[in-house]
CSV table of C-alpha atoms (C1' of nucleotides) in Angstrom, one decimal:
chain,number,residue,atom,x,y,z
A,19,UNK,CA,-42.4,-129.6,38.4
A,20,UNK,CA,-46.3,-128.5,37.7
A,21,UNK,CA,-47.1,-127.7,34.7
A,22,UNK,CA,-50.7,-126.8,35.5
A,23,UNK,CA,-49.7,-124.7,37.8
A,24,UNK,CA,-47.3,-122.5,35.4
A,25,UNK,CA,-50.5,-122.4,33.4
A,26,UNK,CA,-52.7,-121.7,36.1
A,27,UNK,CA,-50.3,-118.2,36.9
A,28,UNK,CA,-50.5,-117.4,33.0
A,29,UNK,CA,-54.7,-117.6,33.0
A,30,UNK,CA,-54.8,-115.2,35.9
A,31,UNK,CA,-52.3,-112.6,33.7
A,32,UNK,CA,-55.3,-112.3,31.9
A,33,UNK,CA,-58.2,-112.4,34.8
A,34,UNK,CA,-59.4,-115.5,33.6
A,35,UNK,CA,-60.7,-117.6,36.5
A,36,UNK,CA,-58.7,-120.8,36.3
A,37,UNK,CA,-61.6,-123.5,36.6
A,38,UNK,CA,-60.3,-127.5,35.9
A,39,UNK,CA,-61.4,-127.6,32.5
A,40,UNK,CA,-59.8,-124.0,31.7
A,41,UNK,CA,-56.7,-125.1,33.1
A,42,UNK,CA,-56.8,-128.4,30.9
A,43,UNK,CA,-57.4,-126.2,27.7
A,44,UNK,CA,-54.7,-123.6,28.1
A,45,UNK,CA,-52.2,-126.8,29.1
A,46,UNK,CA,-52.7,-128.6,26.1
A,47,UNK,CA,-52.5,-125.6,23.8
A,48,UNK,CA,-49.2,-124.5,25.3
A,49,UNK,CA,-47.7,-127.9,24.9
A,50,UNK,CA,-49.1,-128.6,21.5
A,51,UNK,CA,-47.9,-126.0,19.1
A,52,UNK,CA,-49.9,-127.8,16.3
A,53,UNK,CA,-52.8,-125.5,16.2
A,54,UNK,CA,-55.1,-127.5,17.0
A,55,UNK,CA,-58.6,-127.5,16.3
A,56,UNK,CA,-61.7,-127.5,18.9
A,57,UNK,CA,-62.4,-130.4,18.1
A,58,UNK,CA,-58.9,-131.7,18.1
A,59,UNK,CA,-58.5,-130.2,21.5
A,60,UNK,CA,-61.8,-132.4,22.8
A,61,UNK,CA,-61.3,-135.3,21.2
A,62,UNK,CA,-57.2,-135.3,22.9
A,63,UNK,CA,-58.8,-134.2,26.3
A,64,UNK,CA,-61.5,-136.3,26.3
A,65,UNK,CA,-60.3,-139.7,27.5
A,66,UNK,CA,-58.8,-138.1,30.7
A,67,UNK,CA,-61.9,-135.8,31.3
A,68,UNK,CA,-64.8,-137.7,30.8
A,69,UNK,CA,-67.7,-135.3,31.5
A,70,UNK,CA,-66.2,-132.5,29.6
A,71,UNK,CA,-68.7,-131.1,26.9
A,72,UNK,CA,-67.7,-129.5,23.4
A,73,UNK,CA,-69.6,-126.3,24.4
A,74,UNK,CA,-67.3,-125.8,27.3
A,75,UNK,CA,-64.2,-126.1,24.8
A,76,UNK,CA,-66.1,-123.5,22.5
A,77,UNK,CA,-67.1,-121.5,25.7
A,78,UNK,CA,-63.3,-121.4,26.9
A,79,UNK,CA,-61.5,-120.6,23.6
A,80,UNK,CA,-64.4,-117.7,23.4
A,81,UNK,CA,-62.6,-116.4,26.8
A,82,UNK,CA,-58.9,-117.3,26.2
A,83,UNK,CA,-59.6,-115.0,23.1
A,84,UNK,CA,-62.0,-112.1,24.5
A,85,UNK,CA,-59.1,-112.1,27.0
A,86,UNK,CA,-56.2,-112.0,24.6
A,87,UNK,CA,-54.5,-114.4,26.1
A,88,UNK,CA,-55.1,-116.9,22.7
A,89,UNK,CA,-55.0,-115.9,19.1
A,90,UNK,CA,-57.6,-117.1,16.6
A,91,UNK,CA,-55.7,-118.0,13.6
A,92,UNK,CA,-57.9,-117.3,10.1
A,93,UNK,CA,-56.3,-119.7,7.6
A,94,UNK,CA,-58.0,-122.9,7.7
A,95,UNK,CA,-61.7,-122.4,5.9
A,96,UNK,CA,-63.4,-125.3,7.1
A,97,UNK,CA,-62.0,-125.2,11.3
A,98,UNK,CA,-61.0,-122.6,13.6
A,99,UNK,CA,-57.5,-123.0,15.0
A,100,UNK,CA,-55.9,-121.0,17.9
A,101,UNK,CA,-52.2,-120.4,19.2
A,102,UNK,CA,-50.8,-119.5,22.2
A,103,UNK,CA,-47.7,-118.0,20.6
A,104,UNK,CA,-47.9,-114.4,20.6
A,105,UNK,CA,-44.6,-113.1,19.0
A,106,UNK,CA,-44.3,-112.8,15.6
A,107,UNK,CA,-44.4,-115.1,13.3
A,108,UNK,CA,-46.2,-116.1,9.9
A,109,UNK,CA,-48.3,-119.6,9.3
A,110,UNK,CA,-48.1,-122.1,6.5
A,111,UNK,CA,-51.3,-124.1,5.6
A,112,UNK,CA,-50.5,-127.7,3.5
A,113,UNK,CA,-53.3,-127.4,0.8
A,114,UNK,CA,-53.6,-131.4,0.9
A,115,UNK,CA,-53.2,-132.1,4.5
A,116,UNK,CA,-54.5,-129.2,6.1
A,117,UNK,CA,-51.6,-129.0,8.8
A,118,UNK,CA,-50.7,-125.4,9.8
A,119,UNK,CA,-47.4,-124.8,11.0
A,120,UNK,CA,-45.3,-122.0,12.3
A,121,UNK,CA,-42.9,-119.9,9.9
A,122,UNK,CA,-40.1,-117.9,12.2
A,123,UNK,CA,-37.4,-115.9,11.5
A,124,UNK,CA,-39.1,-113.6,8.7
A,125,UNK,CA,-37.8,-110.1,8.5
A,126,UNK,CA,-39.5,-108.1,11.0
A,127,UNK,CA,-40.8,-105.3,9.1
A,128,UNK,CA,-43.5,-108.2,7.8
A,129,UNK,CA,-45.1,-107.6,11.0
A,130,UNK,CA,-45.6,-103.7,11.3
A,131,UNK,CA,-48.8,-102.3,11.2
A,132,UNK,CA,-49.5,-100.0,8.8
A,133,UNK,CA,-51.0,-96.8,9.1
A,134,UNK,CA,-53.9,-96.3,7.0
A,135,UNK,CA,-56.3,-92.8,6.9
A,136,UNK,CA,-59.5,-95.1,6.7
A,137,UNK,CA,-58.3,-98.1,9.4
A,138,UNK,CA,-57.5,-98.5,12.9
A,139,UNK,CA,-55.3,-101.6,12.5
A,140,UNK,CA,-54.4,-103.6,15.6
A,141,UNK,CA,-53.3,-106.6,14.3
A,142,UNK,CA,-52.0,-108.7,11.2
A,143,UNK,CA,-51.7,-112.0,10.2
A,144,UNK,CA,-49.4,-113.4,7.4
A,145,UNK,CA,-50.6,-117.1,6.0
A,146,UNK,CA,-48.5,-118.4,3.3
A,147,UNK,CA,-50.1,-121.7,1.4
A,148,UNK,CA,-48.9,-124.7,-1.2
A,149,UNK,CA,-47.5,-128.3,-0.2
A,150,UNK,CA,-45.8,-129.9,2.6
A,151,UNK,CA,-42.8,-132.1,1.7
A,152,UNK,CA,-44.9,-135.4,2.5
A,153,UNK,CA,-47.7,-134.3,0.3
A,154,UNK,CA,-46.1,-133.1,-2.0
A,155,UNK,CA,-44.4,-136.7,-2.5
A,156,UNK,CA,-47.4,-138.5,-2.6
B,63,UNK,CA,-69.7,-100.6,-25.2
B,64,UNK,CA,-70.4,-104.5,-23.7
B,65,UNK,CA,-68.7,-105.2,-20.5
B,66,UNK,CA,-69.9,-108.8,-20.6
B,67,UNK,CA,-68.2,-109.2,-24.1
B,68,UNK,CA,-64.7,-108.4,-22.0
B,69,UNK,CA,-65.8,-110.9,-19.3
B,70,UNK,CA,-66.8,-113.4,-21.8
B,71,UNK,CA,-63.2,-113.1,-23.1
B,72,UNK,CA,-61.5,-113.2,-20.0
B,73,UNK,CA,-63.0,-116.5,-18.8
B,74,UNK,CA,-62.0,-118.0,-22.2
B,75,UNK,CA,-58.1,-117.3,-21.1
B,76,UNK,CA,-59.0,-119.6,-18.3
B,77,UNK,CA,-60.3,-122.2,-20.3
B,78,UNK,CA,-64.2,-121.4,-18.7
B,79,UNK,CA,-67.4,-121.7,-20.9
B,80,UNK,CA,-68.9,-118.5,-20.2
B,81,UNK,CA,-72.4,-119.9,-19.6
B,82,UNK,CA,-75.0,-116.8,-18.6
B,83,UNK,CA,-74.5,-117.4,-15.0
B,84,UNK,CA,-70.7,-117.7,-15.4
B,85,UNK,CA,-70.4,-114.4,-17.0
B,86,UNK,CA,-72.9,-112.6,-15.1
B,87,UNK,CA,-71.1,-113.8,-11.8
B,88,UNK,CA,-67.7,-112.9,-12.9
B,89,UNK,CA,-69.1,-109.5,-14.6
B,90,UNK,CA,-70.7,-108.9,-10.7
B,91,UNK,CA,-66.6,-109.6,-9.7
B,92,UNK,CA,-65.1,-107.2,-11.5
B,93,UNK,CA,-67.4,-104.4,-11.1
B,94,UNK,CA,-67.4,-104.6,-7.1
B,95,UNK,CA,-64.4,-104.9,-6.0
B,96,UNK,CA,-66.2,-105.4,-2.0
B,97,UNK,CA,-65.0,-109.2,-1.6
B,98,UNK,CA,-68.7,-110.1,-1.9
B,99,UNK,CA,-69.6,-113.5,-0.3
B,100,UNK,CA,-71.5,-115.9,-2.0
B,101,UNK,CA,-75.2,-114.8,-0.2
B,102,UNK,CA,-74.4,-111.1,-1.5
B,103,UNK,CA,-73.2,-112.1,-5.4
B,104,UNK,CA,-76.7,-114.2,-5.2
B,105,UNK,CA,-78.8,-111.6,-3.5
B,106,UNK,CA,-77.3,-109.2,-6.3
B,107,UNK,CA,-77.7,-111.1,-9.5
B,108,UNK,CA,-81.2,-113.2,-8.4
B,109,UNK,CA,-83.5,-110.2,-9.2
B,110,UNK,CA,-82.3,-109.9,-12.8
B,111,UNK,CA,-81.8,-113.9,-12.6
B,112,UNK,CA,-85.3,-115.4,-11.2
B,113,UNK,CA,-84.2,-118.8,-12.0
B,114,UNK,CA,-80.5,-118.0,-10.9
B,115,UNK,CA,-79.8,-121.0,-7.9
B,116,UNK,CA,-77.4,-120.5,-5.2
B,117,UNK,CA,-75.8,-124.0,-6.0
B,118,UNK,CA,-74.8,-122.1,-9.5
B,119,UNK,CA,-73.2,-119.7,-7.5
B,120,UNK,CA,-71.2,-121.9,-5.5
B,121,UNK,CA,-70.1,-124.2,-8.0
B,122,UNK,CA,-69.4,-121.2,-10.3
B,123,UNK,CA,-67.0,-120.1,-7.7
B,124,UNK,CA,-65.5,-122.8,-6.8
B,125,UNK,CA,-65.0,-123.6,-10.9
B,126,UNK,CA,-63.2,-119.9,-10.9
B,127,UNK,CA,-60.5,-120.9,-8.5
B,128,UNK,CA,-59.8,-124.3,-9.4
B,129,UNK,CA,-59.3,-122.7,-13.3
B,130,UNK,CA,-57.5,-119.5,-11.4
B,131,UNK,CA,-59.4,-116.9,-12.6
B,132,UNK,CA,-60.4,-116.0,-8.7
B,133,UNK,CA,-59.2,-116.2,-5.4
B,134,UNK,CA,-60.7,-117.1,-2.8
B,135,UNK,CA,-59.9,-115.3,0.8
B,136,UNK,CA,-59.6,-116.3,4.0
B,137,UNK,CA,-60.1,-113.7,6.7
B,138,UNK,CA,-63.5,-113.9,7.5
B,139,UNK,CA,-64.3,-116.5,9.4
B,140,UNK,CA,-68.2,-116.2,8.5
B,141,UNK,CA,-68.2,-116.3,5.0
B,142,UNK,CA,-66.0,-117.3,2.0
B,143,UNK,CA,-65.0,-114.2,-0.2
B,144,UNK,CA,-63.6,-114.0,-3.8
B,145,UNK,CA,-61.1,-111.3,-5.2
B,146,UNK,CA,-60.8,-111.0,-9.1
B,147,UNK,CA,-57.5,-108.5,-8.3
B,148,UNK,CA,-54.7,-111.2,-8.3
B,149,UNK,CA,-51.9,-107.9,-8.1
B,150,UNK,CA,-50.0,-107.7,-5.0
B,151,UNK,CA,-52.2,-105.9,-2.4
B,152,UNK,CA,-53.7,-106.6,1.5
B,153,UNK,CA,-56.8,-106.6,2.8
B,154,UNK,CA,-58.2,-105.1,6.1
B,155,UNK,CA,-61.2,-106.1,7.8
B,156,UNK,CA,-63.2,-104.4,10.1
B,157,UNK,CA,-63.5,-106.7,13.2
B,158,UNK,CA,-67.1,-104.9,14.1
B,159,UNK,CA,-69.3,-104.4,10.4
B,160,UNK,CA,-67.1,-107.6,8.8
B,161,UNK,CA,-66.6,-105.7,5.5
B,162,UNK,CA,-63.4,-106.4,3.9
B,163,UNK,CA,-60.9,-103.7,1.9
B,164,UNK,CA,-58.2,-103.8,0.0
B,165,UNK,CA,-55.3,-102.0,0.8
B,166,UNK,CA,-52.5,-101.4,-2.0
B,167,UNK,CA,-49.2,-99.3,-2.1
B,168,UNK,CA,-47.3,-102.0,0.3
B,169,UNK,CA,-43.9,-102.6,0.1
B,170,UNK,CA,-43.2,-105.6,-2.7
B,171,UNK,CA,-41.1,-107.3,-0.1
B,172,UNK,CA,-44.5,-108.3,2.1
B,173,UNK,CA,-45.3,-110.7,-0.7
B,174,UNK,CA,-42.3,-112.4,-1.3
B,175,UNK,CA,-42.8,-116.1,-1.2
B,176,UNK,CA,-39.8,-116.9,1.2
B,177,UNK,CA,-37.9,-120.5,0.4
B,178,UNK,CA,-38.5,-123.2,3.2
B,179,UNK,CA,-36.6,-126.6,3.6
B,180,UNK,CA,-40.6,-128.3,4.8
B,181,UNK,CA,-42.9,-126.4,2.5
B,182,UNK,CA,-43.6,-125.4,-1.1
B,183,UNK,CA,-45.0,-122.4,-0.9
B,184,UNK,CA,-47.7,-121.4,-3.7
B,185,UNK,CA,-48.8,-117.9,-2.0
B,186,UNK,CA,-49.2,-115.9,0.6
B,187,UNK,CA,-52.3,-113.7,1.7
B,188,UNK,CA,-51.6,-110.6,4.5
B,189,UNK,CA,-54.3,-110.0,6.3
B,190,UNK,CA,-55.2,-106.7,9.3
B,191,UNK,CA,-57.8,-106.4,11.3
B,192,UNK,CA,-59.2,-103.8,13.4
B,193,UNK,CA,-62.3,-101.2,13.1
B,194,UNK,CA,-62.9,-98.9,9.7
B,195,UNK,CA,-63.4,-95.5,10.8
B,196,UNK,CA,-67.0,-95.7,10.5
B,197,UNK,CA,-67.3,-98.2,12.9
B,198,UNK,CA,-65.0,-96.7,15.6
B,199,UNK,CA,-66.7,-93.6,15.4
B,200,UNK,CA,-69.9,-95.3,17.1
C,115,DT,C1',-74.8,-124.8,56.2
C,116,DC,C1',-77.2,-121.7,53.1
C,117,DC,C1',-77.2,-118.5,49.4
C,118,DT,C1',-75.6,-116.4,45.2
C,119,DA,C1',-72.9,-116.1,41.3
C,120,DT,C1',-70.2,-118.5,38.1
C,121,DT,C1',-69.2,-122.4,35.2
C,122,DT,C1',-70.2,-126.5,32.9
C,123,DT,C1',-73.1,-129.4,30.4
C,124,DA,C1',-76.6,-131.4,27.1
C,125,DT,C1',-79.7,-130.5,23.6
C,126,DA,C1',-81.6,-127.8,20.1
C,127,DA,C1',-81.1,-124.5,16.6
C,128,DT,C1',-78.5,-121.9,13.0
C,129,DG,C1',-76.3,-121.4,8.8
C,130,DA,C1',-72.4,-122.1,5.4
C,131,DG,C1',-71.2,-125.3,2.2
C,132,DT,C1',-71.5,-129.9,-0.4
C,133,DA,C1',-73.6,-134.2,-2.5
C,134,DC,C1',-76.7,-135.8,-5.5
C,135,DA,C1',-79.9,-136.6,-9.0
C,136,DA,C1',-83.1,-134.7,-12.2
C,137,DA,C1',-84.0,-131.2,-15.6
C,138,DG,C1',-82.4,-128.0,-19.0
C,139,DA,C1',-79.2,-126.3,-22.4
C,140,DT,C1',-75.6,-126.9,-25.8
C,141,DA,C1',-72.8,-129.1,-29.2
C,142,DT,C1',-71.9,-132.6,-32.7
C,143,DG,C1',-72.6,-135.7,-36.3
C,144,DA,C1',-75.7,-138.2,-39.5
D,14,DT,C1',-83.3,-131.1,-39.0
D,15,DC,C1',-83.1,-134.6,-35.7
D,16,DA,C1',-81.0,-137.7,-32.4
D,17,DT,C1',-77.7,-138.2,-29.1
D,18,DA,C1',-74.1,-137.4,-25.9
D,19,DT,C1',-72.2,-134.0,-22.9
D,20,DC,C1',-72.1,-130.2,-20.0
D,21,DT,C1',-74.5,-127.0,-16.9
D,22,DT,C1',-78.0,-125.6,-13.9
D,23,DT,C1',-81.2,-126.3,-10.4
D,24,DG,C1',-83.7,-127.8,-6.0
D,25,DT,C1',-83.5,-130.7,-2.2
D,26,DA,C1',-81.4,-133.1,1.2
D,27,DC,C1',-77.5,-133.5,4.0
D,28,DT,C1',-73.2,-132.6,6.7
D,29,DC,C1',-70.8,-130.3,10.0
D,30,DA,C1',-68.9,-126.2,12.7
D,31,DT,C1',-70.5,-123.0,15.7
D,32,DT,C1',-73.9,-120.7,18.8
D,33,DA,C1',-78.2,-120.2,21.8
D,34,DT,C1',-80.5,-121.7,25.6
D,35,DA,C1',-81.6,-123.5,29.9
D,36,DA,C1',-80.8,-126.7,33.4
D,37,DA,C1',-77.4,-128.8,36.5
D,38,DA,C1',-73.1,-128.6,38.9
D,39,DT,C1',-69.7,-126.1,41.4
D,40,DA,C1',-67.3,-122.7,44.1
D,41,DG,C1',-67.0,-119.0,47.5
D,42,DG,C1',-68.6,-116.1,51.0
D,43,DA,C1',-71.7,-114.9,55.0
DNA sequence: TCCTATTTTATAATGAGTACAAAGATATGA
DNA sequence: TCATATCTTTGTACTCATTATAAAATAGGA
């Protein structure tokens, strides 16, 4: 089986040219469901790429995004993170750690969109914050 | 009537020394309710304030969280921004002019803190995006 | 192959936020 | 009142995420 080439299918959905590097992105954010950071992406990409530049990963999440085919995720104040996962679902940050992870099963209402007489709201994004268990041990 | 004498109180219930900068920064909070950022709150208060420093501002901030007298949002990826209004309410932001509004009259349930077996949740911030009218109208 | 458009890359620039150390203000106690 | 210790403010230098820019590499079509 080909992963890349599941992937490849999924950037042309959204007219993104599948280039090498474009592939490689969209791969590892579809099998890491960590959130990752740019910088996380580069430095896990890196080893097996060695010419790839930071700019391009900043250049490509730009696209994946402009394209809708990404989410930005605004939780984390000092990094960007992005997901993949579209459906809907909330985000926990850990306070200490920083890790973001993925809150399912919430009632669905949390998700509608409002209508508002001075707003033309497209999307929302719940982001719940406090301790995860190994911090909070420590 | 001295609105600074009703700040000056309020920072005392969070244990804060209300310093001329402290109060005149928290006195700028609670009469603009606009989610300032940190350039705007200095930009506002350094005309009256010649020897005001940005620094101040920051670590004034900062200071107002930590003692929970203000919290700090997360849904503008540009700029910090600071809400004195710790009652249940949204916010929107417009995705082309980047100004931030509160929305109120939501339903209680959207800011539930749900239980989780991995994470102790302290809070939860709902965030929408989209245009304002003014900007969609151009 | 040659030409053109697109993509990638490295470097430089921008800008928010923090670290640090000196200067200033405030409180306390003799 | 004065001396001293503590806290607060300030300016400067620094870090680090992100963007701008322009050159180099690549891909695709005639």
């Amino acid at each position: 089986m080909n992963a890349s080439l599941q992937t490849h299918r999924y950037l042309l959905q959204f007219s993104i040219k599948p280039s090498v590097q474009r592939t490689a992105v969209m791969d590892y954010l579809m099998k890491n469901r960590t959130h990752p950071t740019i910088d996380e992406i580069y430095t896990a990409l890196s080893p097996s790429m060695p010419t790839l530049s930071k700019t391009t990963v900043y250049n490509t999440l730009n696209l994946f995004i402009e394209r809708g085919a990404v989410q930005a995720l605004v939780i984390d104040e000092k990094n960007a993170r992005f997901d993949v996962d579209t459906s809907s679902h909330a985000h926990f940050i850990c306070k200490s750690c920083g890790k973001v992870h993925d809150i399912f099963n919430l009632k669905p209402e949390l998700f509608e969109i409002p209508q508002h007489p001075n707003f033309t709201i497209h999307s929302v994004e719940i982001s719940y914050s406090g301790l995860c268990n190994a911090c909070k041990e420590s």
